[in-house]
Short mmCIF file of C-alpha atoms in Angstrom, two decimals:
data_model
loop_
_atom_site.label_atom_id
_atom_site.label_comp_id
_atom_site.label_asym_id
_atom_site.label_seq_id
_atom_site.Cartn_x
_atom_site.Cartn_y
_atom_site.Cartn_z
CA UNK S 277 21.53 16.04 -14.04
CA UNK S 278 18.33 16.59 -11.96
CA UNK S 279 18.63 17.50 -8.66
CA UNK S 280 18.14 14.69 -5.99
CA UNK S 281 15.42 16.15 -3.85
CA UNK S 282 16.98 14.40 -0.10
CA UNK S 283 20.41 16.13 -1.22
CA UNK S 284 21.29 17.31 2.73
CA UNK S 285 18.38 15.69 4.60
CA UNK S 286 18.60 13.46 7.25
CA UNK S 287 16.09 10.27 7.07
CA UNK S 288 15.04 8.28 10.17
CA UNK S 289 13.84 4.67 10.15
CA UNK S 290 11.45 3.38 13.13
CA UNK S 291 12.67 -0.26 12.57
CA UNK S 292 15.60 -1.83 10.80
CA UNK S 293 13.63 -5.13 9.34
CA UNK S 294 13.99 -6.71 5.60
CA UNK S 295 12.25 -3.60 4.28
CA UNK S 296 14.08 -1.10 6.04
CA UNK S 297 17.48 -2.52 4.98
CA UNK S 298 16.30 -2.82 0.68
CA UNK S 299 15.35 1.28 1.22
CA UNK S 300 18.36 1.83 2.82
CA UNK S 301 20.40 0.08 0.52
CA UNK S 302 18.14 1.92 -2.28
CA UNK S 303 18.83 5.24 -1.44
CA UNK S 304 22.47 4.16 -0.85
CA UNK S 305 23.49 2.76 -4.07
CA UNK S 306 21.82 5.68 -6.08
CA UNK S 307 23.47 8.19 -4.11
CA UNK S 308 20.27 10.53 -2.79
CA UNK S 309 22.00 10.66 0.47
CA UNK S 310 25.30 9.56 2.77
CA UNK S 311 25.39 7.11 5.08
CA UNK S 312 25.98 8.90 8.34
CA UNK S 313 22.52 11.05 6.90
CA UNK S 314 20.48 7.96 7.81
CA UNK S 315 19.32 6.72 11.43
CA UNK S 316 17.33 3.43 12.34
CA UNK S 317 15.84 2.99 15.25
CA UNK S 318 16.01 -0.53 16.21
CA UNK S 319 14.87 -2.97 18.96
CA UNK S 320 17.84 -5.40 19.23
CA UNK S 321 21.78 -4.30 19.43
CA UNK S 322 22.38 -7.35 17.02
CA UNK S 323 20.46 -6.18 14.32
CA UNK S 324 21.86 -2.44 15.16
CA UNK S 325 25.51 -4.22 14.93
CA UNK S 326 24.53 -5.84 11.47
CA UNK S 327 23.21 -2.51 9.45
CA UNK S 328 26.26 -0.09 10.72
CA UNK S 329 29.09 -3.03 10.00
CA UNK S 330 26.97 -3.46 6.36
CA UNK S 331 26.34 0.30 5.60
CA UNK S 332 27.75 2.49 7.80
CA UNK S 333 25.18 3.96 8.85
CA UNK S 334 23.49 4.90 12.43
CA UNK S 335 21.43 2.22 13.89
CA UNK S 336 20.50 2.44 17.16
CA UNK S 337 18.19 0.77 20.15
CA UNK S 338 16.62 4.09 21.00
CA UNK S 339 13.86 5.26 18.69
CA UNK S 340 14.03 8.93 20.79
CA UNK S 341 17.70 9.45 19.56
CA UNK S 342 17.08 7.91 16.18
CA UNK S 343 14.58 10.38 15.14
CA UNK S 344 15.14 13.56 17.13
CA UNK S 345 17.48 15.22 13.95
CA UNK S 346 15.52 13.61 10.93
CA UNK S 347 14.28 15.39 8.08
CA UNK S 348 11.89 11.99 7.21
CA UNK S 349 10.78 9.65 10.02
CA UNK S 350 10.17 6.44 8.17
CA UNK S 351 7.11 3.99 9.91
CA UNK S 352 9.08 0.61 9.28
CA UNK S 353 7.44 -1.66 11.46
CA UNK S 354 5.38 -4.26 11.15
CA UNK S 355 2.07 -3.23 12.52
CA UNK S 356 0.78 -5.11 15.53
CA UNK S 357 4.22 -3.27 16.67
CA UNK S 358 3.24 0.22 16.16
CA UNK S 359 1.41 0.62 19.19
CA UNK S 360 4.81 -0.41 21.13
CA UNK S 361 7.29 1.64 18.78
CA UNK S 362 5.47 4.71 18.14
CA UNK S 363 4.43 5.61 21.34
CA UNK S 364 4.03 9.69 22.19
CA UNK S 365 7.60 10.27 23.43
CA UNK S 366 9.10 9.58 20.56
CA UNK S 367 6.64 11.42 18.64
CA UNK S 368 7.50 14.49 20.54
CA UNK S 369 11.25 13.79 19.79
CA UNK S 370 10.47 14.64 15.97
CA UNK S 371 11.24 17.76 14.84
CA UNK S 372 8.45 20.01 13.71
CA UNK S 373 9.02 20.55 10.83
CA UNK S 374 9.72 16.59 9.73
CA UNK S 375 7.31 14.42 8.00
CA UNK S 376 6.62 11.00 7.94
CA UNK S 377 6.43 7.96 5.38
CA UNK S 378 4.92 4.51 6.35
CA UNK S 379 5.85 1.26 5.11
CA UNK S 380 3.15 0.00 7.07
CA UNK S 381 0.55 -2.49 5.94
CA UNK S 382 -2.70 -2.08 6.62
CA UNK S 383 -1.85 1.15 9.03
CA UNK S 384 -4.57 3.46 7.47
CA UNK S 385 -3.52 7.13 7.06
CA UNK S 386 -6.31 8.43 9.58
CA UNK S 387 -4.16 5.59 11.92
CA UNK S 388 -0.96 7.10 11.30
CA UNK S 389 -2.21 10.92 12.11
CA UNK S 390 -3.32 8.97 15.67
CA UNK S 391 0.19 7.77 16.16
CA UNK S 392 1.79 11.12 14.77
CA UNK S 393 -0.45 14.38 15.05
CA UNK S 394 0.24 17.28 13.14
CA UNK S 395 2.78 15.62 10.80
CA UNK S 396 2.14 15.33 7.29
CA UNK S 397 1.75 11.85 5.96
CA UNK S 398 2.80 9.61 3.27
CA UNK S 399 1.27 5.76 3.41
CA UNK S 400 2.76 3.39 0.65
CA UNK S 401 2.75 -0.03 -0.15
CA UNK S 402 6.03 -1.36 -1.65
CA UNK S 403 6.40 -5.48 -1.83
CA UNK S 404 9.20 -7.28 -1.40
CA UNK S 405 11.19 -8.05 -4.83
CA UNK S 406 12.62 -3.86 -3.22
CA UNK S 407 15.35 -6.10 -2.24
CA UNK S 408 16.72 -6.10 -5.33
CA UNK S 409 15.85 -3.29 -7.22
CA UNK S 410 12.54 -4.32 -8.89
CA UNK S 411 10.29 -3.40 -5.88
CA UNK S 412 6.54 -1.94 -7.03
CA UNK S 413 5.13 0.82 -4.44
CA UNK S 414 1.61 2.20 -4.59
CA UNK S 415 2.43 5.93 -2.76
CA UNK S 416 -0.84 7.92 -1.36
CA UNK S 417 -0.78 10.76 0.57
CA UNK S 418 -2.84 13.25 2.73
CA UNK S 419 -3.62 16.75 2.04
CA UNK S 420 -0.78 18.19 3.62
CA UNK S 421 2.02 16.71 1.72
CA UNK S 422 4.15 19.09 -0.38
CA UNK S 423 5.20 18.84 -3.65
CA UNK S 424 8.88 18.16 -2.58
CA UNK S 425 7.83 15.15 -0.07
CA UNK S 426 5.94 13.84 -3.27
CA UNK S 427 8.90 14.30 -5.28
CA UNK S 428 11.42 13.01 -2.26
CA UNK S 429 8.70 9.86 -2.17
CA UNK S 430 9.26 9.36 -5.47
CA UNK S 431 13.28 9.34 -5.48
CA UNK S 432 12.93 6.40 -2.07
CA UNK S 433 10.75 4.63 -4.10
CA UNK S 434 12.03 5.09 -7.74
CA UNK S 435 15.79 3.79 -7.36
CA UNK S 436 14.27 0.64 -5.51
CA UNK S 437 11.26 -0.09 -8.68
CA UNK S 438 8.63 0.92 -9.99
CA UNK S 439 5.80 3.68 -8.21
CA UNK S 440 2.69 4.69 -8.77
CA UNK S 441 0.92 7.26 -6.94
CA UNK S 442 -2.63 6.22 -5.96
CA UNK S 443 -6.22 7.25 -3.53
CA UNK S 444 -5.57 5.54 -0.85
CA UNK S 445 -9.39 3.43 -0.78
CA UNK S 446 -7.16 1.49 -4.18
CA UNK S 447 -4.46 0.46 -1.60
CA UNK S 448 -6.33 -2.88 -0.38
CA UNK S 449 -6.84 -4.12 -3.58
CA UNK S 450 -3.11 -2.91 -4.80
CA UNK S 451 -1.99 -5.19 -1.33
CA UNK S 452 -4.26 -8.10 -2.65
CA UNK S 453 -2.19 -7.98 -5.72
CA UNK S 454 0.86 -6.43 -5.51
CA UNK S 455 1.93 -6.33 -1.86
CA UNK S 456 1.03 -10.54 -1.42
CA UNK S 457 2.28 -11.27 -5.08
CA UNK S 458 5.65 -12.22 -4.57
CA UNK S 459 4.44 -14.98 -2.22
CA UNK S 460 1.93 -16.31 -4.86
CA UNK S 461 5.33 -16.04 -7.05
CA UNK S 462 7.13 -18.22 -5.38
CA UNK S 463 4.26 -20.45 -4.70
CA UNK S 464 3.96 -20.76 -8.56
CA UNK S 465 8.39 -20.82 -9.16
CA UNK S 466 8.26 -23.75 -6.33
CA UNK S 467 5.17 -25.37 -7.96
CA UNK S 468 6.89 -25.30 -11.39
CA UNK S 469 10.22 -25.92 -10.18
CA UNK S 470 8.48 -29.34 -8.40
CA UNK S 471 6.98 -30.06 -11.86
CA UNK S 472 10.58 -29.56 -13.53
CA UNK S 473 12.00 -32.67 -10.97
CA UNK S 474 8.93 -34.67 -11.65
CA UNK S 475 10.38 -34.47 -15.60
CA UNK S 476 13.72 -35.43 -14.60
CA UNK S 477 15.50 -32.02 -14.22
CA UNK S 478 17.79 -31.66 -11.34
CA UNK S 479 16.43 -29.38 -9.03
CA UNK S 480 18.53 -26.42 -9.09
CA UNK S 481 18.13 -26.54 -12.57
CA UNK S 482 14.41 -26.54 -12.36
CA UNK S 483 14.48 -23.63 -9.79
CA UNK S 484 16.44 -21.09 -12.07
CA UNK S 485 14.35 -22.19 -15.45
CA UNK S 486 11.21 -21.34 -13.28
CA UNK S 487 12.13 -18.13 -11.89
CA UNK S 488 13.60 -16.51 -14.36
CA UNK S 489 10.86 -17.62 -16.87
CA UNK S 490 8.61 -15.67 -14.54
CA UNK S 491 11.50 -12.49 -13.80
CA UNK S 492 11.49 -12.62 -17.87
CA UNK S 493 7.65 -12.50 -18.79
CA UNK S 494 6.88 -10.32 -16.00
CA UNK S 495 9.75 -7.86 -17.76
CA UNK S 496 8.55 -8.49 -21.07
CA UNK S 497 5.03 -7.21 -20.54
CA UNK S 498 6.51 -4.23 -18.98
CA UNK S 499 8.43 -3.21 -21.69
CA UNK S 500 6.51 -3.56 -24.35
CA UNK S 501 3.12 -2.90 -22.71
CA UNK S 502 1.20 -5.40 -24.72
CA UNK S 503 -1.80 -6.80 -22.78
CA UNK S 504 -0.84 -10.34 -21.11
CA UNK S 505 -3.01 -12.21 -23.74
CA UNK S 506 -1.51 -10.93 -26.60
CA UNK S 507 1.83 -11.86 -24.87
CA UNK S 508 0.28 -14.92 -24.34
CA UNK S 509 -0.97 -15.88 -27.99
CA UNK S 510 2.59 -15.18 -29.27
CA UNK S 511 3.98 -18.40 -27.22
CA UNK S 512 0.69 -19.98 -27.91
CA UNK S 513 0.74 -22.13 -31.32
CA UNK S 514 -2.24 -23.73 -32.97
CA UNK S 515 -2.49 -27.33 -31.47
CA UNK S 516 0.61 -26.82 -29.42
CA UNK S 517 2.55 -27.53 -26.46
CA UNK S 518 1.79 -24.43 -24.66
CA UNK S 519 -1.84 -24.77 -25.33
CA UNK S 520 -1.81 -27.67 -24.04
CA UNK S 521 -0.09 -26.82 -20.83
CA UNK S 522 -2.63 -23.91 -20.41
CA UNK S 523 -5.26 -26.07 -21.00
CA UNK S 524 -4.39 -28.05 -17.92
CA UNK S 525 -3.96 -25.25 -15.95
CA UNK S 526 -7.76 -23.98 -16.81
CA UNK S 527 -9.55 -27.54 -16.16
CA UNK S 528 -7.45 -26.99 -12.64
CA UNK S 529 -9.26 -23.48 -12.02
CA UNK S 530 -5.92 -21.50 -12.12
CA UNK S 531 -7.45 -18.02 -12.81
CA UNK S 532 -10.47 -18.95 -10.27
CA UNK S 533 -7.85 -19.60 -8.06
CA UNK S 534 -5.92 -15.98 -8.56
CA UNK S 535 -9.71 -14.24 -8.11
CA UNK S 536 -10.38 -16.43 -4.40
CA UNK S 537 -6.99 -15.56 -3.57
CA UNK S 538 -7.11 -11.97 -3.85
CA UNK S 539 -10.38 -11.98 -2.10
CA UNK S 540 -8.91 -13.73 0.96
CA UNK S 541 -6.61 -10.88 1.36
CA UNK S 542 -9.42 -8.31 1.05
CA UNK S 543 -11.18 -9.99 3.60
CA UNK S 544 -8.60 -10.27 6.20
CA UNK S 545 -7.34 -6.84 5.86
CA UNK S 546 -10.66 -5.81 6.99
CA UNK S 547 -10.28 -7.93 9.72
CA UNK S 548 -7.12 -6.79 10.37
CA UNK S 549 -8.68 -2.90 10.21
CA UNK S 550 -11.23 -4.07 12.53
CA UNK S 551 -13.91 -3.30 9.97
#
């Protein structure tokens, strides 16, 4: 069996949010480390109350005390909160020797080296479908990072989906598509699901049909790593229904709406980046 790289370590989470809780509960259930290993720093006693009861771990309100034994310091929060929650005293509470991974969007790694100087730094972009296991994470790093944090990166990453590492300058367009896709997902699920009703299906029905038609194709094209048109053609008969159907969706601009989309989120990241 290989050996699990965060065997021993201790990893520190600045926020306990939706993201937080899928790594957590990543790491967890494939065993890279125990439970009383982990520390999240976290601005409300509820939510503290909510991830020890759930996963016995050590959740906390002070971000000083959450981080001052970690191995990792995970950057979990969302961030127009960064300035707030990483603020130069608990910087200084990190060891020396830690490094630090960022879950943050848009947080730029020249950013994080302003909120944590001298630490070696991993920036990635996971989406949200982490919750359960099928999570893709773009992972880029700066010069510093070791072998092992790549590898360590990897392990987070890997038991929660699918990684890739990348040059950071791809990760706006990987946000554009990955990172915002599930919500254009369930756009699409709640759009077809709405169609399925119109039809006569009953609507919980018409929910699970939708979804897991797209959990299913999205799968498919994975494992067999055929392009998406030649998935495409195989569901696509001469004079068909499906032709039909996709001939609808063209007159309606469907792939001109995918392009604008993307676009929009280009554009406001750079707002968002100030640029």
């Amino acid at each position: 069996m290989e050996e699990v790289k965060l065997t021993g370590k201790k990893i520190a989470f600045i926020g306990g949010g939706a993201m937080a809780e899928a790594i957590i509960k990543g790491i967890l259930g494939a065993g890279l480390v125990q439970a009383a290993d982990i520390f999240v720093g976290n601005r409300t006693q509820k939510r503290c109350d909510y991830l020890n009861a759930t996963y016995g771990i050590n959740a906390m309100t002070c971000n000083k005390n959450a981080v001052k034994e970690a191995d990792l310091v995970i950057f979990a929060v969302k961030p127009q909160v960064a300035p707030v929650a990483l603020v130069p005293e608990v910087i200084r509470a990190m060891q020396k020797s830690a490094w630090v991974l960022s879950i943050m969007g848009s947080v730029s790694i020249e950013q994080l080296h302003a909120y944590a100087p001298g630490f070696a730094v991993i920036r990635t972009m996971p989406n949200t479908p982490l919750a359960c296991g099928e999570g893709m994470t773009a992972i880029c790093c700066d010069e510093n990072v070791t072998d092992e944090m790549k590898e360590i990166a990897a392990e987070i990453f890997g038991c929660c989906g699918e990684i890739e590492f990348v040059d950071e300058k791809s990760l706006d367009a990987i946000t554009a598509i990955s990172g915002c896709g599930p919500g254009y997902a369930f756009v699409i699920i709640d759009a077809l699901a709405d169609a399925g009703v119109r039809a006569g299906l009953p609507r919980k029905l018409a929910i699970k049909l939708a979804a897991q038609t797209l959990a299913g194709s999205g799968k498919l094209c994975i494992t067999t790593g055929e392009h998406p048109a030649v998935l495409r053609d195989q569901v696509t008969s001469p004079g068909g229904t499906t032709i039909a159907g996709i001939h609808a969706l063209e007159n309606h601009g469907l792939r001109g709406a995918f392009y604008d989309a993307v676009m929009a989120v280009l554009a406001r990241n750079k707002e968002l980046q100030g640029n």
